[in-house]
Coordinates of C-alpha atoms in Angstrom, one line a residue:
X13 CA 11.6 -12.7 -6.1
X14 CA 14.6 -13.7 -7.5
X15 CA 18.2 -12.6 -6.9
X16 CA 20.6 -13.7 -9.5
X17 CA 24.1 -13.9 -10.8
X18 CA 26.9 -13.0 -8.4
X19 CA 24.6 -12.0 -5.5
X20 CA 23.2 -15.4 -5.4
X21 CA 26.1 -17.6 -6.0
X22 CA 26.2 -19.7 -2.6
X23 CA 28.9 -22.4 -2.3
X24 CA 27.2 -23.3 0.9
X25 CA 24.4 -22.2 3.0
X26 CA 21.8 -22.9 4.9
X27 CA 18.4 -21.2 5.7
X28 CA 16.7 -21.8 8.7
X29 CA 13.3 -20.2 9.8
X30 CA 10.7 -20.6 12.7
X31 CA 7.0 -19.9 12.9
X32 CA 7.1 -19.5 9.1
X33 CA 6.7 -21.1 6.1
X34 CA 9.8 -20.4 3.8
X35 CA 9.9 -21.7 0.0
X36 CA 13.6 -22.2 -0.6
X37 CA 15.2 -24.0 -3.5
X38 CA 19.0 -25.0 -4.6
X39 CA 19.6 -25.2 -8.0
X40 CA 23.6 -24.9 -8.9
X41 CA 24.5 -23.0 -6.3
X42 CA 21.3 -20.3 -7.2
X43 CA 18.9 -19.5 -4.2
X44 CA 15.5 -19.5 -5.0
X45 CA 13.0 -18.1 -2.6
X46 CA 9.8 -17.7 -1.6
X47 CA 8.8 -13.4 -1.7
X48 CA 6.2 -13.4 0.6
X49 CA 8.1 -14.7 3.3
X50 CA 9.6 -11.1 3.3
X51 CA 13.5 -12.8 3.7
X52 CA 16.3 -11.2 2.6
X53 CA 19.6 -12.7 0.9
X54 CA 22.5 -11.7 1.3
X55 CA 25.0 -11.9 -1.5
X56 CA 27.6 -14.5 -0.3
X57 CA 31.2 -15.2 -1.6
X58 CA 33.5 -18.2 -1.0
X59 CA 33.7 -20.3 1.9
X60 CA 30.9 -18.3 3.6
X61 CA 28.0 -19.6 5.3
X62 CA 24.8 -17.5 6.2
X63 CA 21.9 -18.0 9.1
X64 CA 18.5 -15.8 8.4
X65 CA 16.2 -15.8 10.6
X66 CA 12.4 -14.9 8.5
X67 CA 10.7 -11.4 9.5
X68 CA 13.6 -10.2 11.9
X69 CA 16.3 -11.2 9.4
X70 CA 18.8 -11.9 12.4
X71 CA 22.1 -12.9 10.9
X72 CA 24.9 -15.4 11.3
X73 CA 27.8 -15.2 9.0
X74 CA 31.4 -16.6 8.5
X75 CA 32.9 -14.3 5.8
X76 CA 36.5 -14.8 4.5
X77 CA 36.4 -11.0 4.0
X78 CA 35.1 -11.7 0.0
X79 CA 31.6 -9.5 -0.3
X80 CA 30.4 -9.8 -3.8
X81 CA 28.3 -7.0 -3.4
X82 CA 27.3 -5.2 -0.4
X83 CA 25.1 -2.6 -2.4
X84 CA 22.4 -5.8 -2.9
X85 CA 23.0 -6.7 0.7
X86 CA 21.6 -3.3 1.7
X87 CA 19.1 -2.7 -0.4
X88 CA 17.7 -6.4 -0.2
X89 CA 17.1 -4.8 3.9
X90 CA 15.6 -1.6 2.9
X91 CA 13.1 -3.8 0.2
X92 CA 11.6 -5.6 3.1
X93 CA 11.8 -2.4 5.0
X94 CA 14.4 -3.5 7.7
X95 CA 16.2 -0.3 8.1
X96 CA 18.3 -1.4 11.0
X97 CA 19.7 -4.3 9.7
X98 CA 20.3 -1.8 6.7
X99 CA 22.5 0.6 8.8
X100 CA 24.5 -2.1 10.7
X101 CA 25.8 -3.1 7.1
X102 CA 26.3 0.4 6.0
X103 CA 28.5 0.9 9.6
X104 CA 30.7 -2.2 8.3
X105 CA 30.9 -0.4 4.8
X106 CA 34.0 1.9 5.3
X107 CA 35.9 0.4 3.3
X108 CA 33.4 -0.8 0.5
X109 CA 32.6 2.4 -2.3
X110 CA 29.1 1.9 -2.4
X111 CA 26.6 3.0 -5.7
X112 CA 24.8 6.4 -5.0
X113 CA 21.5 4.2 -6.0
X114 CA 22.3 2.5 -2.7
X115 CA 22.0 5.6 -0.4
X116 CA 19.0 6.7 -2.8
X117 CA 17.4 3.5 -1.4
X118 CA 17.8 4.1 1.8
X119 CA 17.4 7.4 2.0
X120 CA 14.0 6.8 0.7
X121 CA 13.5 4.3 3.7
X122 CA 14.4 6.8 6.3
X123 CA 11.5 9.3 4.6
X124 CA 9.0 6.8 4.7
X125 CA 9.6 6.0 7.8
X126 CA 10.0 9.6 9.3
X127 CA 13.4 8.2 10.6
X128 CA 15.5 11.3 10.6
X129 CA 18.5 10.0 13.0
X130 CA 19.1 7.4 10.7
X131 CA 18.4 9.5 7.5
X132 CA 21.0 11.8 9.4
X133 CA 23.9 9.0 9.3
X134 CA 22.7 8.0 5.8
X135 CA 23.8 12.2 4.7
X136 CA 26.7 11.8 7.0
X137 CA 28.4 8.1 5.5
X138 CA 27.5 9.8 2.1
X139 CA 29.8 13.4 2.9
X140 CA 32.8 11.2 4.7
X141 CA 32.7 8.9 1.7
X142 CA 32.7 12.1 -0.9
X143 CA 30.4 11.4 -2.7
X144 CA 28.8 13.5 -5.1
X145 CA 25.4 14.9 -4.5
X146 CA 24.2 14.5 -7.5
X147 CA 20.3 15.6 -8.8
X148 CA 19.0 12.0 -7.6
X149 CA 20.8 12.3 -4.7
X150 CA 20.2 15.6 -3.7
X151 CA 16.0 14.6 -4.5
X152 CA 16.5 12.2 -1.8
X153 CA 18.5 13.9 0.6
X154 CA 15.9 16.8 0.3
X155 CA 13.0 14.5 0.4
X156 CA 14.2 12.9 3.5
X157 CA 14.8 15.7 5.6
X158 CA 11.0 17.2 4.5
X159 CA 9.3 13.9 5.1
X160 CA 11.2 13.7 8.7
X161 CA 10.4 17.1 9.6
X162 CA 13.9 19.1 9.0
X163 CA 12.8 21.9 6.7
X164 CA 15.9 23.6 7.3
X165 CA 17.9 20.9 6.9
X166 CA 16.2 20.4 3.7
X167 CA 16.7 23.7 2.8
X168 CA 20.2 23.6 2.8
X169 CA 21.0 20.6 0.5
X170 CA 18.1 22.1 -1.9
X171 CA 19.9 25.3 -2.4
X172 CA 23.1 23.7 -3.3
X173 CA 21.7 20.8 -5.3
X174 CA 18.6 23.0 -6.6
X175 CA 17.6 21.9 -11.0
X176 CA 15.7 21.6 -13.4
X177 CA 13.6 19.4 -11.5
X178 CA 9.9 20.8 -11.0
X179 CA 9.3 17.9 -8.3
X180 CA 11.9 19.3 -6.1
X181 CA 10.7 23.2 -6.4
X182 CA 6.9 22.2 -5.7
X183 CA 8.0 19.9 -2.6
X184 CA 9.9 23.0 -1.1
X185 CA 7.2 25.6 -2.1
X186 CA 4.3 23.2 -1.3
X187 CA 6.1 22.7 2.8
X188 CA 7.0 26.2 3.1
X189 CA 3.0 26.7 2.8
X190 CA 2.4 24.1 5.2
X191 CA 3.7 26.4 8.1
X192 CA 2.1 29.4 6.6
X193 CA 5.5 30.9 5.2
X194 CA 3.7 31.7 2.5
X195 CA 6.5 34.6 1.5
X196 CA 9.3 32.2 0.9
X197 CA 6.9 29.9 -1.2
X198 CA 6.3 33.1 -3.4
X199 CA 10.2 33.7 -3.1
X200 CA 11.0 30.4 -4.4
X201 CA 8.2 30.3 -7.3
X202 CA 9.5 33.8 -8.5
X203 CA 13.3 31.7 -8.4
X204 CA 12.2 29.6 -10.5
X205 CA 10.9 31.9 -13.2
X206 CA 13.9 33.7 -13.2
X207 CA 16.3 30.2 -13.8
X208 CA 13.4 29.2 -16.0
X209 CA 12.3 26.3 -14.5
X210 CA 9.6 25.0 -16.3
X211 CA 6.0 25.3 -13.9
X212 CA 3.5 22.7 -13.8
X213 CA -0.3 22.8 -12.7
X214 CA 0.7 21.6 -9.3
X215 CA 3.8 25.1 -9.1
X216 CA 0.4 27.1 -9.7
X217 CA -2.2 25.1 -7.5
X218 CA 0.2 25.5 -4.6
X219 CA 1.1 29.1 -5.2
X220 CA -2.0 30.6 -5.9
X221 CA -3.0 29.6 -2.2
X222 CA 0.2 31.7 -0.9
X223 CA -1.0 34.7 -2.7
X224 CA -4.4 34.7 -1.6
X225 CA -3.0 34.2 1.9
X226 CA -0.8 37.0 1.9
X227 CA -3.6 39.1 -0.6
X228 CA -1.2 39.8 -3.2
X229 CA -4.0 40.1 -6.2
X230 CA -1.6 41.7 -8.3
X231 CA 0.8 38.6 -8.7
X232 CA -1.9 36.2 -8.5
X233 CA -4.0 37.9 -11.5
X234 CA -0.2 37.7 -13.4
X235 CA -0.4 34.1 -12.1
X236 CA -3.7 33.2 -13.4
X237 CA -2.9 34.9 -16.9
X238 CA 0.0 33.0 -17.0
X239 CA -1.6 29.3 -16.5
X240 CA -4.0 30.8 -19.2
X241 CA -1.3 30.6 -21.3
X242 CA 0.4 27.6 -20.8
X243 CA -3.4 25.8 -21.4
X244 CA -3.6 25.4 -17.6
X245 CA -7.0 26.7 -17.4
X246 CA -9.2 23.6 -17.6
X247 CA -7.3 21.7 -15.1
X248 CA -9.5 21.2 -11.7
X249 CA -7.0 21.5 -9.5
X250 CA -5.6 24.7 -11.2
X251 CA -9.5 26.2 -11.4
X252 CA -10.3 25.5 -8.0
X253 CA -6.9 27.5 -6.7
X254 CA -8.0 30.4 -8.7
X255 CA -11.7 30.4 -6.8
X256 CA -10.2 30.2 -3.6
X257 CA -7.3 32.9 -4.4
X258 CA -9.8 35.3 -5.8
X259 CA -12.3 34.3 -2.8
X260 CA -9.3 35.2 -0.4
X261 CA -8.8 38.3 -1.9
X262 CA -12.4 39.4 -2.0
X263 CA -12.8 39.6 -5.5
X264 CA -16.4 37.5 -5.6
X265 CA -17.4 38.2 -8.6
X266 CA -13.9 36.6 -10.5
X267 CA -14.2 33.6 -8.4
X268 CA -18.1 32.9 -9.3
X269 CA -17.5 33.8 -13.3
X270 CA -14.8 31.2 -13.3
X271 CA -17.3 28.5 -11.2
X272 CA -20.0 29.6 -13.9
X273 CA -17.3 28.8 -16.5
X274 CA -16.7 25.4 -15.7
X275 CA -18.3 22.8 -17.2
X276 CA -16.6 20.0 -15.1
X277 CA -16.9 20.7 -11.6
X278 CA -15.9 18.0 -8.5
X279 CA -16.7 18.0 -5.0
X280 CA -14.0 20.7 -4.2
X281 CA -14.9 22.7 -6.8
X282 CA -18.2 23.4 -4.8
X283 CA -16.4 23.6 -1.4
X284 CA -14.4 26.0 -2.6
X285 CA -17.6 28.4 -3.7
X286 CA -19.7 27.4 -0.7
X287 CA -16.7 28.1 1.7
X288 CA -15.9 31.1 0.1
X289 CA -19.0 32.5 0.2
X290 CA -19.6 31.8 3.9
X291 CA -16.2 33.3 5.0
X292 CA -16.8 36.6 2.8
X293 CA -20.3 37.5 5.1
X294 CA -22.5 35.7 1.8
X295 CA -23.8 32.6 4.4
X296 CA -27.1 32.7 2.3
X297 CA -25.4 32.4 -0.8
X298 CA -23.2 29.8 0.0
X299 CA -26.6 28.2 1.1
X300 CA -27.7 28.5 -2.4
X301 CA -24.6 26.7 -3.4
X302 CA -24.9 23.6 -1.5
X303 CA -28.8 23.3 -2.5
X304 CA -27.3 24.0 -6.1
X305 CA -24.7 21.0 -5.6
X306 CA -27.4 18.8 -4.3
X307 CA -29.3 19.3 -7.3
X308 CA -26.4 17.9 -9.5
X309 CA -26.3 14.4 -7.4
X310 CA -22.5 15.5 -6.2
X311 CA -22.3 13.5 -2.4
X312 CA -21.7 15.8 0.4
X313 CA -18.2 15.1 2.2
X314 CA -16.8 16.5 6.2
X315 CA -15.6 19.6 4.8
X316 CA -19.5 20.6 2.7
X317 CA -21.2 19.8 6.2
X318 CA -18.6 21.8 8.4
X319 CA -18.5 24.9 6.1
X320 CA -23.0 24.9 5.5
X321 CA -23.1 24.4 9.3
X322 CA -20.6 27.3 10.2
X323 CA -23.6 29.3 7.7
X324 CA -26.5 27.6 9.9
X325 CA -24.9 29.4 12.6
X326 CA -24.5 32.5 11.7
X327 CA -27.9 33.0 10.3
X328 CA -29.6 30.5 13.2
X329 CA -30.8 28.2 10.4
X330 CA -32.0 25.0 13.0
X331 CA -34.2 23.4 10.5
X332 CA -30.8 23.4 8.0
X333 CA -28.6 22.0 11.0
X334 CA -30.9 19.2 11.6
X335 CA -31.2 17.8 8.4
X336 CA -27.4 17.8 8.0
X337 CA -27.0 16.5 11.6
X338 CA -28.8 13.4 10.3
X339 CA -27.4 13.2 7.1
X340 CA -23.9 13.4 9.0
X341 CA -24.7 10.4 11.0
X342 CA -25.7 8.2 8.5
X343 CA -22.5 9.4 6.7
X344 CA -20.7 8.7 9.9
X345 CA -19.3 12.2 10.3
X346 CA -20.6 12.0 13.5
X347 CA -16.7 10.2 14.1
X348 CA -15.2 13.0 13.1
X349 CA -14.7 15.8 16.2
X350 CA -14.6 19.2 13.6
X351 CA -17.9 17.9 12.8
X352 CA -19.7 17.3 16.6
X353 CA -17.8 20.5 17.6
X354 CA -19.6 22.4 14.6
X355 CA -23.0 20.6 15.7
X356 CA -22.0 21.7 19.5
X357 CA -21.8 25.6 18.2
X358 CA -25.0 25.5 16.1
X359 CA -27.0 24.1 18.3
X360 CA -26.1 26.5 21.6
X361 CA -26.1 29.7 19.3
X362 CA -29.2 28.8 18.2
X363 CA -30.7 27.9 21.8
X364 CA -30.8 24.3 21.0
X365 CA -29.5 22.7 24.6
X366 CA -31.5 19.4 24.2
X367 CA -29.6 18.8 20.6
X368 CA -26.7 19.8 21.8
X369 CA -26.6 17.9 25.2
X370 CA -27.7 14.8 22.8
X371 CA -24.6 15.2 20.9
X372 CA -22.1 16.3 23.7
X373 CA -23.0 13.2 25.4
X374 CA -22.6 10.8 22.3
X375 CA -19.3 12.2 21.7
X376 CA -16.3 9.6 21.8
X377 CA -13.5 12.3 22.6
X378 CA -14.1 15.8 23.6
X379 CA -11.7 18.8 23.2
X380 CA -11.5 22.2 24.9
X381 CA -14.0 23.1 22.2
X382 CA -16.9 20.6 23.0
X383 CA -16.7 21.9 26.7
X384 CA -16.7 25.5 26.0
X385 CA -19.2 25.7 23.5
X386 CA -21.5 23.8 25.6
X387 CA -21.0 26.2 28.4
X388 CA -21.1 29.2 26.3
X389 CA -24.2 28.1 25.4
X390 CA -25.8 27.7 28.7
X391 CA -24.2 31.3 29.4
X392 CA -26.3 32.3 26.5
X393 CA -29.4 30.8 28.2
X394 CA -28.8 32.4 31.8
X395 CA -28.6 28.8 33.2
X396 CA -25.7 29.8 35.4
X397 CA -26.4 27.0 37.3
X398 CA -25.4 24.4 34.4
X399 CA -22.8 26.0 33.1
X400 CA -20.9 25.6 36.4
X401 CA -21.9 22.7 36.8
X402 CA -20.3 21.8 33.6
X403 CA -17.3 23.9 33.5
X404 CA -16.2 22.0 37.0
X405 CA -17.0 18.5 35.3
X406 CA -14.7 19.9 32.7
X407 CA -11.8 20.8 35.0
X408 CA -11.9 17.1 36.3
X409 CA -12.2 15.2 33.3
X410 CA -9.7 17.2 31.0
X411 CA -7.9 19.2 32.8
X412 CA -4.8 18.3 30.9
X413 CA -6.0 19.9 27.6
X414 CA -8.1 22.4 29.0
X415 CA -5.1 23.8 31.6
X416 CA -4.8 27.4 29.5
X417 CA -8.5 28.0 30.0
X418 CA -9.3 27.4 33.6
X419 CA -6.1 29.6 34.2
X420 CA -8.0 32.4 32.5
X421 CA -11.1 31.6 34.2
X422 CA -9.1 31.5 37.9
X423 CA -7.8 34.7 36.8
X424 CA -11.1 36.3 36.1
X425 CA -13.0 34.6 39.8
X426 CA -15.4 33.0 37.7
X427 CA -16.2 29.9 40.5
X428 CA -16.2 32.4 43.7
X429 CA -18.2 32.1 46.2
X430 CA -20.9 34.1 44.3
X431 CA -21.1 31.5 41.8
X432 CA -20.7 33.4 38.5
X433 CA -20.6 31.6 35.2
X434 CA -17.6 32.5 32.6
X435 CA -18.9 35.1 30.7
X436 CA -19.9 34.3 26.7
X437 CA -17.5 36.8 25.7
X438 CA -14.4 34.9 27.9
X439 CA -15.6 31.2 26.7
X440 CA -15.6 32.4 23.2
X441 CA -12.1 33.8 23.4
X442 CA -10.7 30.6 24.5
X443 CA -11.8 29.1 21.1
X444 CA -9.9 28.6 18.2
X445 CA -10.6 27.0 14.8
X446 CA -7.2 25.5 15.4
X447 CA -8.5 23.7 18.4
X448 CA -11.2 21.5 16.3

């Protein structure tokens, strides 16, 4: 890496570094330096002599007041991602009208690393300064506040700075969807028609997930006749939206003509049929699916396994369970906790204690869920005695996250004196999907 020109121009310096090794050369006054050593120089004017320290890029200066250009300075930090050296010079830049690419960079710091404080000073140097917002900068201000967690904050400088840009529209529809307000996200797709923002496959892939949420088959069949249109219809992504929309919305027989329609089908292209199946009552012919898939060579990831074993247990397919139990250890699913906690489920609703004690005790980390379906299934078996047993051990060993559920179970008596188990109907009420 190679700064030139007038923020390299040193009429003296000197580099000093410890516990590293630092290429650095002087040729007319022009530093030269190694880029892996991740050091950052600073433009330097006359008379002005300069201390970094490699990796921590600790700074000693003697400045004459003459900054060639502080905008390198800065984004020479936020390059090697030193974001609080980064804001020190920006608190020393009140004076000094820096470029807009400047806060771009590190406003795009502050994103990547969820920094929202700082990201906060960035927005609040930029409006003391005046500066415009413009499109860039409005991208960026928007992005930040999204990638830190702000959605309202974000919201704000997006409706004041909101274009032409697609990017920006998708980012805000895509988060609104990620806290399932999936009526805003239609809100803010239906804005953009009307300013005529040009959609992309990603506007529609997005979208079509809100209106299956919220069962609006009318706009999504508008939707899909749209993409038609705009020769979105052989685009994966776009296809696979459209088979879980329609699967959303109960309309099977749309979603499997447009799975028999496709030539070019990926792994979520059969999730999405063998899910949709499942969760519409059809567990045998999601089944089908998945043997179907199998046929085609197409490799089984976490979510096939979860979604066939939710069908193993709701038609007490053991045989089915087992072979995917060992095919998930060998895949190494058996890592993952959705999967063990699926396993846990299967097994006890289909009376399989020894499996499921087999995998309960291999687990790594349990939740809420591993205990209670272990002692839902013993209350399925009458083993009172076990379930007890276990539901104490649970208390003990994670009470913390399972504090809601033995409140419940206090409330209800379940560990008087007459030694009743919690009831299958009470465990089962105390698990969530969200709790996987």
């Amino acid at each position: 890496m190679l700064l030139t020109t007038k923020t390299t121009i040193l009429t003296n310096f000197w580099v000093h570094h410890s516990q590293r090794d630092v290429s650095v050369g002087r040729e007319n006054g022009v530093l030269f330096f190694n880029p892996s050593s991740r050091i950052c120089i600073l433009s330097a004017g006359v008379n002005k002599s300069c201390t970094i320290n490699c990796g921590s890029l600790s700074l000693k200066r003697t400045i004459n007041h003459r900054i060639l250009d502080r905008n390198v300075e800065i984004c020479g930090f936020c390059e090697v991602g030193n974001l609080k050296n980064a804001m020190e010079l920006l608190s020393l830049s009140e004076n000094i009208d820096l470029d807009s690419r400047t806060y771009c960079t590190m406003l795009q710091l502050c994103a990547e690393l969820k920094s929202l404080r700082d990201g906060q000073r960035v927005h609040s140097f930029v409006r003391s300064k005046g500066v415009e917002i413009d499109s860039i900068l409005g991208v960026k201000l928007v992005f930040m506040y999204v990638s830190c967690g702000d959605l309202e904050a974000g919201r704000r400088v997006f409706d004041k700075v909101a274009n032409e840009k697609v990017f920006l529209w998708n980012l805000m529809i895509n988060e609104y969807a990620k806290i399932c307000n999936f009526q805003e996200s239609i809100f803010l797709f239906q804005k953009m028609q009307e300013l005529g923002v040009e959609v992309n496959s990603h506007t529609f892939s997005c979208v079509l997930k809100c209106f299956g949420a919220v069962g609006r088959v009318v706009e999504g069949e508008r939707a899909h006749g749209y993409l038609l249109k705009m020769g979105f219809g052989s685009y994966n992504t776009v296809v696979n939206s459209l088979i879980s929309f329609y699967f959303k919305c109960g309309r099977i027989g749309s979603a499997g003509k447009l799975f028999d329609e496709l030539t070019d089908r990926d792994v979520i292209t059969w999730n999405s049929m063998i899910s949709g199946y499942i969760a519409n009552g059809f567990n045998e012919k999601g089944i089908e699916v998945f043997i179907e898939m199998l046929g085609f060579g197409i490799e089984v990831d976490l979510v096939t396994a979860v979604s066939v074993l939710a069908a193993c247990a709701n038609i007490g397919s053991l045989s089915l369970t087992k072979a995917l139990h060992a095919y998930g250890t060998k895949a190494r699913f058996d890592s993952k906790m959705k999967f063990t906690n699926t396993l846990l489920d299967v097994y006890s609703k289909c009376g399989d204690m020894d499996s499921a004690i087999c995998v309960f005790e291999n687990m790594g980390e349990r939740s809420v869920v591993s205990w209670t379906s272990m002692i839902a299934g013993y209350a399925r078996e009458g083993t009172s005695a076990e379930a007890i047993c276990l539901f104490r051990d649970m208390k003990e060993e994670g009470a913390r996250s399972c504090l809601d559920f033995v409140s419940i179970s206090e409330r209800h008596n379940w560990e008087g004196e007459d030694e009743k188990v919690p009831s299958t109907r009470h465990l089962r009420c105390c698990t969530t999907p969200k709790q996987y």
